Amino acid sequence: MLDIIQNQFSENGNPALVGPMKTYMKNKFEFYGIKSPARREISKPILKECKALSKKETIDLAKELWNQPQRELHYLALELLLQNLKKDISKEDLLWMEWFILKNSWWDTVDFIAPKLVGLYFKKFPEARRAKIKEWIQSENIWLIRTSLIFQLKYKKDTDLNLMFETILQTCQTREFFVNKAIGWMLRENAKTNPAIIEQFIEENEQRLSGLSKREGLKGISRN
């Protein structure tokens, strides 16, 4: 299956796009040179065929794709996991989710995994949230920390605001862009449903939050 997928992506690659795409991603990954709309079209029949895979086969294939250098294959791996496993999340699945967070880490894939996969997991197993988030924060890995902040991104009115605020206050003393951006993102998103509470939190913690986090969060307030 992997060889077939690689051939299909390779045949549709555009060498002229490889350089700009690598530059945009800070030269961290290789590319076939396939823009998102074309990649989705190539992926459709592959994903359709993969619906018959078992859970183990799905995870194994996703890991095979993830171990390849081309970023387009990493995106396909995530789409495969979401398609096949979103209705079959079990207690032990956080192990493979962490594997994908920690390997080939960058904002684009973490921002898929955190709300779409980890978010599903913690909605199903809310009792596991606090211990795991504490572990992730203590790891000092910026991608685990970013995940701990944005896994509730799609929760809207179901957001555990107390947990979100606690996590923000435990992680905001940093100059790390990807952490401070995630804090601002969560504040902005939750201002859509809880503007007064978010505004109060920003005011009360003005000296602790970074300028980036405050600016992002206040965008949500101003729009309301």
PDB file of C-alpha atoms in Angstrom:
ATOM      1  CA  MET A   1       0.000   0.000   0.000  1.00  0.00           C
ATOM      2  CA  LEU A   2       2.791   2.444   0.900  1.00  0.00           C
ATOM      3  CA  ASP A   3       4.510   1.990  -2.476  1.00  0.00           C
ATOM      4  CA  ILE A   4       1.260   2.634  -4.343  1.00  0.00           C
ATOM      5  CA  ILE A   5       0.597   5.795  -2.340  1.00  0.00           C
ATOM      6  CA  GLN A   6       4.122   7.080  -2.837  1.00  0.00           C
ATOM      7  CA  ASN A   7       3.880   6.501  -6.593  1.00  0.00           C
ATOM      8  CA  GLN A   8       0.589   8.372  -6.825  1.00  0.00           C
ATOM      9  CA  PHE A   9       1.939  11.349  -4.926  1.00  0.00           C
ATOM     10  CA  SER A  10       5.218  11.338  -6.824  1.00  0.00           C
ATOM     11  CA  GLU A  11       3.448  11.268 -10.202  1.00  0.00           C
ATOM     12  CA  ASN A  12       1.398  14.322  -9.214  1.00  0.00           C
ATOM     13  CA  GLY A  13       4.244  16.315  -7.718  1.00  0.00           C
ATOM     14  CA  ASN A  14       5.359  19.650  -9.079  1.00  0.00           C
ATOM     15  CA  PRO A  15       9.129  20.217  -8.695  1.00  0.00           C
ATOM     16  CA  ALA A  16       8.637  23.967  -9.162  1.00  0.00           C
ATOM     17  CA  LEU A  17       6.641  24.099  -5.913  1.00  0.00           C
ATOM     18  CA  VAL A  18       9.029  22.079  -3.794  1.00  0.00           C
ATOM     19  CA  GLY A  19      11.426  24.938  -3.012  1.00  0.00           C
ATOM     20  CA  PRO A  20       8.791  27.463  -1.908  1.00  0.00           C
ATOM     21  CA  MET A  21       6.974  24.842   0.165  1.00  0.00           C
ATOM     22  CA  LYS A  22      10.180  23.799   1.921  1.00  0.00           C
ATOM     23  CA  THR A  23      11.049  27.420   2.601  1.00  0.00           C
ATOM     24  CA  TYR A  24       7.605  28.100   4.090  1.00  0.00           C
ATOM     25  CA  MET A  25       8.133  25.193   6.480  1.00  0.00           C
ATOM     26  CA  LYS A  26      11.626  26.364   7.451  1.00  0.00           C
ATOM     27  CA  ASN A  27      13.260  23.532   5.456  1.00  0.00           C
ATOM     28  CA  LYS A  28      12.177  20.998   8.062  1.00  0.00           C
ATOM     29  CA  PHE A  29      10.534  18.603   5.596  1.00  0.00           C
ATOM     30  CA  GLU A  30      10.690  17.373   2.033  1.00  0.00           C
ATOM     31  CA  PHE A  31       7.748  17.888  -0.316  1.00  0.00           C
ATOM     32  CA  TYR A  32       6.393  16.439  -3.532  1.00  0.00           C
ATOM     33  CA  GLY A  33       5.192  19.916  -4.435  1.00  0.00           C
ATOM     34  CA  ILE A  34       1.440  19.314  -4.207  1.00  0.00           C
ATOM     35  CA  LYS A  35      -0.833  22.106  -3.031  1.00  0.00           C
ATOM     36  CA  SER A  36      -3.642  21.325  -0.596  1.00  0.00           C
ATOM     37  CA  PRO A  37      -6.583  21.183  -3.072  1.00  0.00           C
ATOM     38  CA  ALA A  38      -4.722  18.792  -5.384  1.00  0.00           C
ATOM     39  CA  ARG A  39      -3.485  16.730  -2.447  1.00  0.00           C
ATOM     40  CA  ARG A  40      -7.030  16.287  -1.172  1.00  0.00           C
ATOM     41  CA  GLU A  41      -8.158  15.049  -4.580  1.00  0.00           C
ATOM     42  CA  ILE A  42      -5.299  12.544  -4.736  1.00  0.00           C
ATOM     43  CA  SER A  43      -6.083  11.426  -1.190  1.00  0.00           C
ATOM     44  CA  LYS A  44      -9.813  10.818  -1.711  1.00  0.00           C
ATOM     45  CA  PRO A  45      -9.606   7.400  -3.465  1.00  0.00           C
ATOM     46  CA  ILE A  46      -6.773   6.318  -1.167  1.00  0.00           C
ATOM     47  CA  LEU A  47      -8.782   7.139   1.934  1.00  0.00           C
ATOM     48  CA  LYS A  48     -11.842   5.437   0.492  1.00  0.00           C
ATOM     49  CA  GLU A  49      -9.873   2.252  -0.063  1.00  0.00           C
ATOM     50  CA  CYS A  50      -8.394   2.487   3.437  1.00  0.00           C
ATOM     51  CA  LYS A  51     -11.802   2.464   5.118  1.00  0.00           C
ATOM     52  CA  ALA A  52     -11.598  -1.335   5.146  1.00  0.00           C
ATOM     53  CA  LEU A  53      -8.435  -1.348   7.283  1.00  0.00           C
ATOM     54  CA  SER A  54      -8.562  -2.570  10.865  1.00  0.00           C
ATOM     55  CA  LYS A  55      -7.548  -0.262  13.690  1.00  0.00           C
ATOM     56  CA  LYS A  56      -4.080  -1.807  13.909  1.00  0.00           C
ATOM     57  CA  GLU A  57      -3.637  -1.669  10.134  1.00  0.00           C
ATOM     58  CA  THR A  58      -4.699   1.988  10.147  1.00  0.00           C
ATOM     59  CA  ILE A  59      -2.184   2.970  12.811  1.00  0.00           C
ATOM     60  CA  ASP A  60       0.584   0.917  11.205  1.00  0.00           C
ATOM     61  CA  LEU A  61       0.030   2.508   7.791  1.00  0.00           C
ATOM     62  CA  ALA A  62      -0.191   5.968   9.317  1.00  0.00           C
ATOM     63  CA  LYS A  63       3.157   5.402  11.032  1.00  0.00           C
ATOM     64  CA  GLU A  64       4.696   4.176   7.784  1.00  0.00           C
ATOM     65  CA  LEU A  65       3.509   7.348   6.066  1.00  0.00           C
ATOM     66  CA  TRP A  66       4.797   9.433   8.966  1.00  0.00           C
ATOM     67  CA  ASN A  67       8.249   7.909   8.679  1.00  0.00           C
ATOM     68  CA  GLN A  68       8.591   9.154   5.098  1.00  0.00           C
ATOM     69  CA  PRO A  69      10.292  12.522   4.490  1.00  0.00           C
ATOM     70  CA  GLN A  70       7.512  14.163   2.446  1.00  0.00           C
ATOM     71  CA  ARG A  71       5.108  16.326   4.395  1.00  0.00           C
ATOM     72  CA  GLU A  72       2.179  15.546   2.111  1.00  0.00           C
ATOM     73  CA  LEU A  73       2.324  11.940   3.332  1.00  0.00           C
ATOM     74  CA  HIS A  74       2.174  13.124   6.924  1.00  0.00           C
ATOM     75  CA  TYR A  75      -1.029  15.014   6.142  1.00  0.00           C
ATOM     76  CA  LEU A  76      -2.490  11.884   4.568  1.00  0.00           C
ATOM     77  CA  ALA A  77      -1.580   9.898   7.687  1.00  0.00           C
ATOM     78  CA  LEU A  78      -3.537  12.285   9.884  1.00  0.00           C
ATOM     79  CA  GLU A  79      -6.553  12.251   7.585  1.00  0.00           C
ATOM     80  CA  LEU A  80      -6.447   8.448   7.636  1.00  0.00           C
ATOM     81  CA  LEU A  81      -6.337   8.319  11.444  1.00  0.00           C
ATOM     82  CA  LEU A  82      -9.227  10.730  11.800  1.00  0.00           C
ATOM     83  CA  GLN A  83     -11.351   9.003   9.176  1.00  0.00           C
ATOM     84  CA  ASN A  84     -10.891   5.466  10.485  1.00  0.00           C
ATOM     85  CA  LEU A  85     -10.547   5.967  14.232  1.00  0.00           C
ATOM     86  CA  LYS A  86     -12.626   8.974  15.297  1.00  0.00           C
ATOM     87  CA  LYS A  87     -15.487   6.660  16.290  1.00  0.00           C
ATOM     88  CA  ASP A  88     -13.200   4.046  17.792  1.00  0.00           C
ATOM     89  CA  ILE A  89     -11.123   5.953  20.349  1.00  0.00           C
ATOM     90  CA  SER A  90     -10.048   3.763  23.269  1.00  0.00           C
ATOM     91  CA  LYS A  91      -8.171   4.382  26.506  1.00  0.00           C
ATOM     92  CA  GLU A  92      -4.759   3.319  25.213  1.00  0.00           C
ATOM     93  CA  ASP A  93      -4.903   5.487  22.080  1.00  0.00           C
ATOM     94  CA  LEU A  94      -3.206   8.444  23.714  1.00  0.00           C
ATOM     95  CA  LEU A  95       0.068   6.540  23.314  1.00  0.00           C
ATOM     96  CA  TRP A  96       0.009   6.665  19.523  1.00  0.00           C
ATOM     97  CA  MET A  97      -1.299  10.217  19.547  1.00  0.00           C
ATOM     98  CA  GLU A  98       1.741  11.251  21.586  1.00  0.00           C
ATOM     99  CA  TRP A  99       3.974   9.417  19.125  1.00  0.00           C
ATOM    100  CA  PHE A 100       2.638  11.528  16.252  1.00  0.00           C
ATOM    101  CA  ILE A 101       2.921  14.746  18.289  1.00  0.00           C
ATOM    102  CA  LEU A 102       6.559  14.110  19.158  1.00  0.00           C
ATOM    103  CA  LYS A 103       7.837  12.873  15.800  1.00  0.00           C
ATOM    104  CA  ASN A 104       8.187  15.253  12.821  1.00  0.00           C
ATOM    105  CA  SER A 105       6.787  17.955  15.080  1.00  0.00           C
ATOM    106  CA  TRP A 106       5.726  21.308  13.715  1.00  0.00           C
ATOM    107  CA  TRP A 107       2.727  23.587  14.105  1.00  0.00           C
ATOM    108  CA  ASP A 108       0.802  22.311  11.082  1.00  0.00           C
ATOM    109  CA  THR A 109       0.483  18.704  12.229  1.00  0.00           C
ATOM    110  CA  VAL A 110       0.226  19.459  15.951  1.00  0.00           C
ATOM    111  CA  ASP A 111      -2.638  21.848  15.209  1.00  0.00           C
ATOM    112  CA  PHE A 112      -4.459  18.942  13.539  1.00  0.00           C
ATOM    113  CA  ILE A 113      -3.683  16.329  16.179  1.00  0.00           C
ATOM    114  CA  ALA A 114      -4.482  18.457  19.232  1.00  0.00           C
ATOM    115  CA  PRO A 115      -8.099  19.525  18.555  1.00  0.00           C
ATOM    116  CA  LYS A 116      -9.148  16.745  16.177  1.00  0.00           C
ATOM    117  CA  LEU A 117      -7.628  13.657  17.813  1.00  0.00           C
ATOM    118  CA  VAL A 118      -6.544  14.524  21.347  1.00  0.00           C
ATOM    119  CA  GLY A 119      -9.657  16.669  21.688  1.00  0.00           C
ATOM    120  CA  LEU A 120     -11.818  13.650  20.845  1.00  0.00           C
ATOM    121  CA  TYR A 121      -9.859  11.510  23.295  1.00  0.00           C
ATOM    122  CA  PHE A 122     -10.259  13.873  26.246  1.00  0.00           C
ATOM    123  CA  LYS A 123     -13.933  14.380  25.497  1.00  0.00           C
ATOM    124  CA  LYS A 124     -14.425  10.641  25.785  1.00  0.00           C
ATOM    125  CA  PHE A 125     -12.098  10.262  28.780  1.00  0.00           C
ATOM    126  CA  PRO A 126     -12.306  13.569  30.690  1.00  0.00           C
ATOM    127  CA  GLU A 127     -11.010  11.919  33.859  1.00  0.00           C
ATOM    128  CA  ALA A 128      -7.626  11.526  32.137  1.00  0.00           C
ATOM    129  CA  ARG A 129      -7.175  15.213  31.319  1.00  0.00           C
ATOM    130  CA  ARG A 130      -5.540  16.741  34.380  1.00  0.00           C
ATOM    131  CA  ALA A 131      -2.896  14.114  35.006  1.00  0.00           C
ATOM    132  CA  LYS A 132      -1.842  13.968  31.365  1.00  0.00           C
ATOM    133  CA  ILE A 133      -1.766  17.740  30.940  1.00  0.00           C
ATOM    134  CA  LYS A 134       0.355  18.067  34.071  1.00  0.00           C
ATOM    135  CA  GLU A 135       2.742  15.494  32.607  1.00  0.00           C
ATOM    136  CA  TRP A 136       2.895  17.321  29.276  1.00  0.00           C
ATOM    137  CA  ILE A 137       3.579  20.679  30.889  1.00  0.00           C
ATOM    138  CA  GLN A 138       6.344  19.216  33.043  1.00  0.00           C
ATOM    139  CA  SER A 139       7.929  17.641  29.962  1.00  0.00           C
ATOM    140  CA  GLU A 140       8.836  21.154  28.738  1.00  0.00           C
ATOM    141  CA  ASN A 141       8.286  19.931  25.170  1.00  0.00           C
ATOM    142  CA  ILE A 142       6.683  22.875  23.351  1.00  0.00           C
ATOM    143  CA  TRP A 143       4.499  20.639  21.177  1.00  0.00           C
ATOM    144  CA  LEU A 144       3.071  18.730  24.134  1.00  0.00           C
ATOM    145  CA  ILE A 145       2.503  22.058  25.874  1.00  0.00           C
ATOM    146  CA  ARG A 146       0.800  23.491  22.801  1.00  0.00           C
ATOM    147  CA  THR A 147      -1.392  20.384  22.662  1.00  0.00           C
ATOM    148  CA  SER A 148      -2.327  20.795  26.325  1.00  0.00           C
ATOM    149  CA  LEU A 149      -3.484  24.328  25.518  1.00  0.00           C
ATOM    150  CA  ILE A 150      -5.409  23.834  22.281  1.00  0.00           C
ATOM    151  CA  PHE A 151      -6.987  20.388  22.606  1.00  0.00           C
ATOM    152  CA  GLN A 152     -10.207  22.156  23.688  1.00  0.00           C
ATOM    153  CA  LEU A 153     -10.176  24.470  20.676  1.00  0.00           C
ATOM    154  CA  LYS A 154     -13.375  22.959  19.211  1.00  0.00           C
ATOM    155  CA  TYR A 155     -15.182  22.449  22.527  1.00  0.00           C
ATOM    156  CA  LYS A 156     -16.946  25.851  22.493  1.00  0.00           C
ATOM    157  CA  LYS A 157     -19.482  25.881  25.385  1.00  0.00           C
ATOM    158  CA  ASP A 158     -18.129  22.546  26.610  1.00  0.00           C
ATOM    159  CA  THR A 159     -14.713  24.071  27.315  1.00  0.00           C
ATOM    160  CA  ASP A 160     -13.450  23.434  30.830  1.00  0.00           C
ATOM    161  CA  LEU A 161     -12.523  27.066  31.487  1.00  0.00           C
ATOM    162  CA  ASN A 162     -10.969  26.345  34.880  1.00  0.00           C
ATOM    163  CA  LEU A 163      -8.628  23.803  33.330  1.00  0.00           C
ATOM    164  CA  MET A 164      -7.859  26.124  30.432  1.00  0.00           C
ATOM    165  CA  PHE A 165      -7.005  29.029  32.750  1.00  0.00           C
ATOM    166  CA  GLU A 166      -4.878  26.805  35.001  1.00  0.00           C
ATOM    167  CA  THR A 167      -2.965  25.498  31.988  1.00  0.00           C
ATOM    168  CA  ILE A 168      -2.433  28.998  30.630  1.00  0.00           C
ATOM    169  CA  LEU A 169      -1.090  30.271  33.952  1.00  0.00           C
ATOM    170  CA  GLN A 170       1.273  27.300  34.220  1.00  0.00           C
ATOM    171  CA  THR A 171       2.691  27.825  30.735  1.00  0.00           C
ATOM    172  CA  CYS A 172       2.594  31.589  30.083  1.00  0.00           C
ATOM    173  CA  GLN A 173       5.973  32.436  31.621  1.00  0.00           C
ATOM    174  CA  THR A 174       7.840  31.792  28.389  1.00  0.00           C
ATOM    175  CA  ARG A 175       9.119  33.544  25.308  1.00  0.00           C
ATOM    176  CA  GLU A 176       8.252  30.559  23.148  1.00  0.00           C
ATOM    177  CA  PHE A 177       6.191  31.835  20.232  1.00  0.00           C
ATOM    178  CA  PHE A 178       4.229  28.624  19.652  1.00  0.00           C
ATOM    179  CA  VAL A 179       3.136  28.476  23.289  1.00  0.00           C
ATOM    180  CA  ASN A 180       2.183  32.134  23.586  1.00  0.00           C
ATOM    181  CA  LYS A 181       0.350  31.999  20.258  1.00  0.00           C
ATOM    182  CA  ALA A 182      -1.613  28.968  21.462  1.00  0.00           C
ATOM    183  CA  ILE A 183      -2.598  30.802  24.648  1.00  0.00           C
ATOM    184  CA  GLY A 184      -3.859  33.754  22.633  1.00  0.00           C
ATOM    185  CA  TRP A 185      -5.664  31.441  20.239  1.00  0.00           C
ATOM    186  CA  MET A 186      -7.560  29.756  23.074  1.00  0.00           C
ATOM    187  CA  LEU A 187      -8.468  33.080  24.657  1.00  0.00           C
ATOM    188  CA  ARG A 188      -9.675  34.476  21.329  1.00  0.00           C
ATOM    189  CA  GLU A 189     -11.728  31.386  20.545  1.00  0.00           C
ATOM    190  CA  ASN A 190     -13.391  31.290  23.956  1.00  0.00           C
ATOM    191  CA  ALA A 191     -14.163  35.000  23.826  1.00  0.00           C
ATOM    192  CA  LYS A 192     -16.762  34.028  21.222  1.00  0.00           C
ATOM    193  CA  THR A 193     -18.828  32.273  23.890  1.00  0.00           C
ATOM    194  CA  ASN A 194     -17.549  33.822  27.133  1.00  0.00           C
ATOM    195  CA  PRO A 195     -16.351  37.371  26.328  1.00  0.00           C
ATOM    196  CA  ALA A 196     -16.781  38.825  29.815  1.00  0.00           C
ATOM    197  CA  ILE A 197     -14.956  35.944  31.512  1.00  0.00           C
ATOM    198  CA  ILE A 198     -12.077  36.052  29.037  1.00  0.00           C
ATOM    199  CA  GLU A 199     -11.750  39.826  29.311  1.00  0.00           C
ATOM    200  CA  GLN A 200     -11.643  39.578  33.100  1.00  0.00           C
ATOM    201  CA  PHE A 201      -8.987  36.867  32.938  1.00  0.00           C
ATOM    202  CA  ILE A 202      -6.793  38.953  30.627  1.00  0.00           C
ATOM    203  CA  GLU A 203      -7.171  42.023  32.859  1.00  0.00           C
ATOM    204  CA  GLU A 204      -6.372  40.096  36.034  1.00  0.00           C
ATOM    205  CA  ASN A 205      -3.291  38.475  34.472  1.00  0.00           C
ATOM    206  CA  GLU A 206      -2.077  41.336  32.316  1.00  0.00           C
ATOM    207  CA  GLN A 207       1.403  41.282  33.854  1.00  0.00           C
ATOM    208  CA  ARG A 208       1.783  37.531  33.400  1.00  0.00           C
ATOM    209  CA  LEU A 209       0.546  37.099  29.848  1.00  0.00           C
ATOM    210  CA  SER A 210       2.788  37.899  26.897  1.00  0.00           C
ATOM    211  CA  GLY A 211       1.917  40.758  24.584  1.00  0.00           C
ATOM    212  CA  LEU A 212       1.198  38.251  21.832  1.00  0.00           C
ATOM    213  CA  SER A 213      -1.246  36.272  23.981  1.00  0.00           C
ATOM    214  CA  LYS A 214      -3.061  39.411  25.105  1.00  0.00           C
ATOM    215  CA  ARG A 215      -3.344  40.815  21.589  1.00  0.00           C
ATOM    216  CA  GLU A 216      -4.725  37.564  20.236  1.00  0.00           C
ATOM    217  CA  GLY A 217      -7.148  37.159  23.099  1.00  0.00           C
ATOM    218  CA  LEU A 218      -8.425  40.711  22.857  1.00  0.00           C
ATOM    219  CA  LYS A 219      -9.207  40.227  19.169  1.00  0.00           C
ATOM    220  CA  GLY A 220     -11.997  37.926  20.288  1.00  0.00           C
ATOM    221  CA  ILE A 221     -13.280  40.532  22.725  1.00  0.00           C
ATOM    222  CA  SER A 222     -13.306  43.325  20.138  1.00  0.00           C
ATOM    223  CA  ARG A 223     -15.202  41.167  17.649  1.00  0.00           C
ATOM    224  CA  ASN A 224     -17.877  40.501  20.222  1.00  0.00           C
TER     225      ASN A 224
END
